Coordinates of N, CA and C in Angstrom, one line a residue:
M27 N 22.0 28.7 17.4 CA 21.3 27.4 16.7 C 20.4 27.8 16.6
A28 N 19.5 28.5 17.3 CA 18.7 29.1 16.3 C 18.5 29.1 14.7
V29 N 19.0 30.1 14.3 CA 20.1 30.8 13.6 C 19.6 29.1 12.0
W30 N 20.5 28.1 12.6 CA 19.8 27.4 11.9 C 18.9 26.4 11.0
F31 N 17.1 27.0 12.1 CA 16.5 26.7 12.8 C 15.5 27.1 11.4
V32 N 16.2 28.5 11.0 CA 16.2 29.4 10.0 C 16.8 28.6 9.3
F33 N 16.5 28.6 8.1 CA 17.9 27.9 6.9 C 17.6 26.4 7.1
V34 N 17.3 25.3 8.6 CA 16.9 24.1 7.8 C 15.6 23.8 7.5
V35 N 14.6 24.4 8.3 CA 12.8 23.7 7.9 C 12.4 25.0 7.0
P36 N 12.5 25.8 6.9 CA 12.6 25.4 5.1 C 12.4 24.8 3.7
L37 N 13.7 24.4 3.9 CA 14.7 23.9 2.9 C 14.4 22.2 3.2
V38 N 14.1 22.1 4.8 CA 13.5 20.8 5.0 C 11.8 20.3 3.9
V39 N 11.3 21.2 4.8 CA 9.9 21.8 4.0 C 9.9 21.7 2.6
M40 N 10.8 22.4 1.6 CA 10.2 22.9 0.5 C 11.0 21.2 -0.1
L41 N 12.3 19.8 0.2 CA 12.2 18.9 -0.1 C 11.2 18.2 0.3
F42 N 10.7 18.1 1.0 CA 9.1 17.6 1.1 C 8.5 17.2 -0.1
A43 N 8.0 19.0 0.6 CA 7.6 19.5 -1.2 C 7.0 18.7 -2.8
L44 N 8.6 18.3 -2.5 CA 10.0 18.4 -4.1 C 8.4 17.0 -4.3
F45 N 9.8 16.0 -3.1 CA 9.3 14.9 -3.0 C 7.6 14.2 -3.3
M46 N 6.5 15.4 -2.2 CA 5.3 14.6 -2.7 C 4.8 14.1 -4.0
E47 N 6.0 16.2 -4.4 CA 5.0 16.2 -6.0 C 5.5 14.8 -7.1
R48 N 6.4 14.2 -7.1 CA 7.0 13.3 -7.0 C 6.0 12.4 -7.3
V49 N 5.8 11.7 -5.8 CA 4.5 10.3 -5.7 C 3.4 10.7 -6.4
E50 N 2.5 12.1 -6.3 CA 1.6 12.6 -7.0 C 1.3 12.7 -8.7
T51 N 2.3 12.7 -9.5 CA 2.6 12.6 -10.7 C 2.3 11.6 -10.6
K52 N 3.3 10.3 -10.2 CA 3.4 8.6 -10.4 C 1.6 8.3 -10.3
L53 N 1.1 8.3 -9.4 CA -0.8 8.3 -8.8 C -1.1 8.4 -9.9
R54 N -1.3 9.7 -9.7 CA -2.4 10.6 -10.9 C -2.1 9.8 -12.2
D55 N -0.8 9.2 -12.6 CA -0.7 8.1 -14.1 C -1.2 6.7 -13.6
A56 N -1.1 6.1 -12.5 CA -1.7 5.0 -12.1 C -3.1 4.7 -12.0
A57 N -3.4 5.7 -11.2 CA -5.1 6.3 -11.2 C -6.3 6.3 -12.0
V58 N -7.0 5.5 -11.4 CA -8.4 5.3 -12.8 C -9.0 5.5 -13.3
R59 N -9.4 6.4 -14.5 CA -10.7 7.2 -14.5 C -12.7 6.6 -14.3
E60 N -12.8 7.2 -13.3 CA -14.4 6.9 -12.6 C -15.1 6.4 -14.1
D61 N -14.8 7.2 -15.1 CA -15.7 6.6 -16.5 C -15.4 5.2 -17.1
E62 N -13.9 4.9 -17.5 CA -13.7 3.5 -17.3 C -14.0 2.4 -17.3
V63 N -14.3 2.6 -16.0 CA -14.3 2.2 -14.1 C -16.3 1.6 -14.9
T64 N -17.1 2.6 -15.0 CA -18.1 2.8 -15.5 C -18.3 2.0 -17.1
Q65 N -17.7 2.4 -17.8 CA -18.1 1.9 -19.4 C -17.4 0.4 -19.0
L66 N -16.5 -0.5 -18.1 CA -16.1 -1.3 -18.1 C -17.6 -2.7 -17.5
L67 N -18.2 -2.3 -16.9 CA -18.4 -2.8 -16.2 C -20.1 -2.5 -17.3
E68 N -20.5 -1.8 -17.9 CA -21.6 -1.9 -18.4 C -21.3 -2.7 -20.2
D69 N -20.6 -2.9 -20.1 CA -19.6 -3.4 -21.7 C -18.5 -4.3 -21.1
M70 N -18.7 -5.4 -20.2 CA -17.7 -6.7 -20.1 C -18.6 -7.8 -20.4
R71 N -17.0 -8.7 -20.7 CA -17.3 -10.1 -21.7 C -16.4 -10.7 -20.6
P72 N -17.2 -12.4 -20.8 CA -16.3 -13.1 -19.7 C -15.2 -13.2 -18.9
D73 N -14.1 -12.2 -20.2 CA -12.7 -13.1 -19.7 C -12.6 -12.0 -19.4
E74 N -13.0 -10.2 -19.3 CA -12.7 -9.8 -18.3 C -13.2 -9.2 -17.0
A75 N -14.1 -10.1 -17.3 CA -15.5 -10.6 -15.8 C -14.5 -12.2 -14.6
R76 N -13.8 -12.3 -15.3 CA -12.5 -13.9 -14.9 C -11.3 -12.9 -14.4
A77 N -10.8 -11.3 -15.4 CA -9.7 -11.4 -14.2 C -10.5 -10.1 -13.4
L78 N -11.6 -10.1 -13.3 CA -12.1 -8.4 -12.3 C -11.8 -9.3 -10.9
Y79 N -12.4 -10.7 -11.5 CA -12.9 -11.6 -10.1 C -11.2 -12.6 -9.2
G80 N -10.5 -12.6 -10.6 CA -9.4 -13.4 -9.9 C -8.4 -12.6 -9.8
H81 N -7.7 -11.5 -11.0 CA -6.5 -10.6 -10.2 C -7.3 -9.1 -9.7
G82 N -8.7 -9.2 -9.7 CA -8.7 -7.0 -9.7 C -9.3 -6.5 -11.1
I83 N -8.6 -5.3 -10.2 CA -9.8 -4.0 -11.5 C -8.4 -3.6 -12.5
G84 N -7.3 -3.6 -11.9 CA -6.4 -3.0 -12.9 C -6.1 -4.4 -14.6
R85 N -6.4 -5.5 -13.9 CA -5.8 -6.4 -14.6 C -7.6 -6.2 -16.2
A86 N -8.1 -6.6 -15.6 CA -9.9 -6.0 -16.0 C -9.7 -4.9 -16.8
L87 N -9.2 -3.7 -16.0 CA -9.8 -2.8 -17.2 C -8.0 -3.1 -18.3
D88 N -7.3 -4.3 -18.2 CA -6.2 -3.7 -18.8 C -6.6 -3.7 -20.2
L89 N -7.4 -5.2 -20.1 CA -8.3 -6.6 -21.4 C -9.3 -5.3 -22.4
F90 N -9.9 -4.8 -21.2 CA -10.6 -3.4 -21.2 C -10.0 -3.6 -22.4
R91 N -9.1 -1.9 -21.6 CA -8.4 -0.9 -22.8 C -7.4 -2.1 -24.2
L92 N -6.9 -3.1 -23.5 CA -7.2 -3.7 -25.5 C -7.9 -3.9 -26.2
R93 N -9.2 -4.2 -25.2 CA -10.2 -4.8 -26.4 C -10.8 -3.7 -27.1
R94 N -10.4 -2.2 -27.1 CA -11.0 -0.7 -27.4 C -9.9 -0.5 -28.0
R95 N -8.9 0.1 -28.1 CA -7.4 -0.2 -29.0 C -7.7 -0.9 -30.5
G96 N -8.5 -2.7 -30.0 CA -7.8 -3.7 -31.4 C -8.3 -4.7 -31.1
G97 N -8.5 -4.9 -30.6 CA -8.3 -6.2 -30.0 C -7.2 -7.6 -30.5
R98 N -7.0 -8.7 -30.5 CA -5.9 -9.5 -31.4 C -4.9 -8.5 -31.3
A99 N -4.2 -7.5 -32.7 CA -3.2 -7.0 -32.9 C -2.4 -5.9 -31.6
A100 N -3.7 -5.7 -31.5 CA -2.6 -5.5 -30.2 C -2.3 -6.2 -28.7
R101 N -3.2 -6.6 -28.6 CA -2.3 -7.9 -28.1 C -1.2 -8.6 -28.2
T102 N -1.5 -8.8 -29.8 CA 0.1 -9.5 -29.9 C 1.0 -8.7 -29.7
R103 N 0.8 -6.9 -30.3 CA 2.1 -5.8 -30.2 C 2.1 -5.7 -28.7
Q104 N 1.5 -6.2 -27.8 CA 1.9 -6.3 -26.5 C 2.6 -7.2 -25.6
R105 N 2.7 -8.3 -26.9 CA 2.9 -9.4 -25.4 C 5.0 -9.2 -26.4
V106 N 4.3 -8.5 -27.7 CA 5.6 -8.3 -28.5 C 7.0 -7.8 -26.9
R107 N 6.6 -6.7 -27.2 CA 6.6 -5.3 -26.0 C 6.9 -6.3 -24.8
M108 N 6.7 -7.3 -24.4 CA 7.0 -7.4 -22.5 C 7.7 -9.2 -22.8

């Protein structure tokens, strides 16, 4: 019986580590950088402030990134992709 533990425990730990690596990668991609939030708060426009109040930081940062990328042309490109 103890022999099974010798083989099973390292295997379980390895699988758990691989799973957590995938979770960490997804979280790292979705994370908000501090400099982006600082820039948003310093250069906020009214529509971004409404989005921050009504929908949270994610939507406000989306609008801020759209504005930085090119404004109206970027918005129409995003609508076509959706």
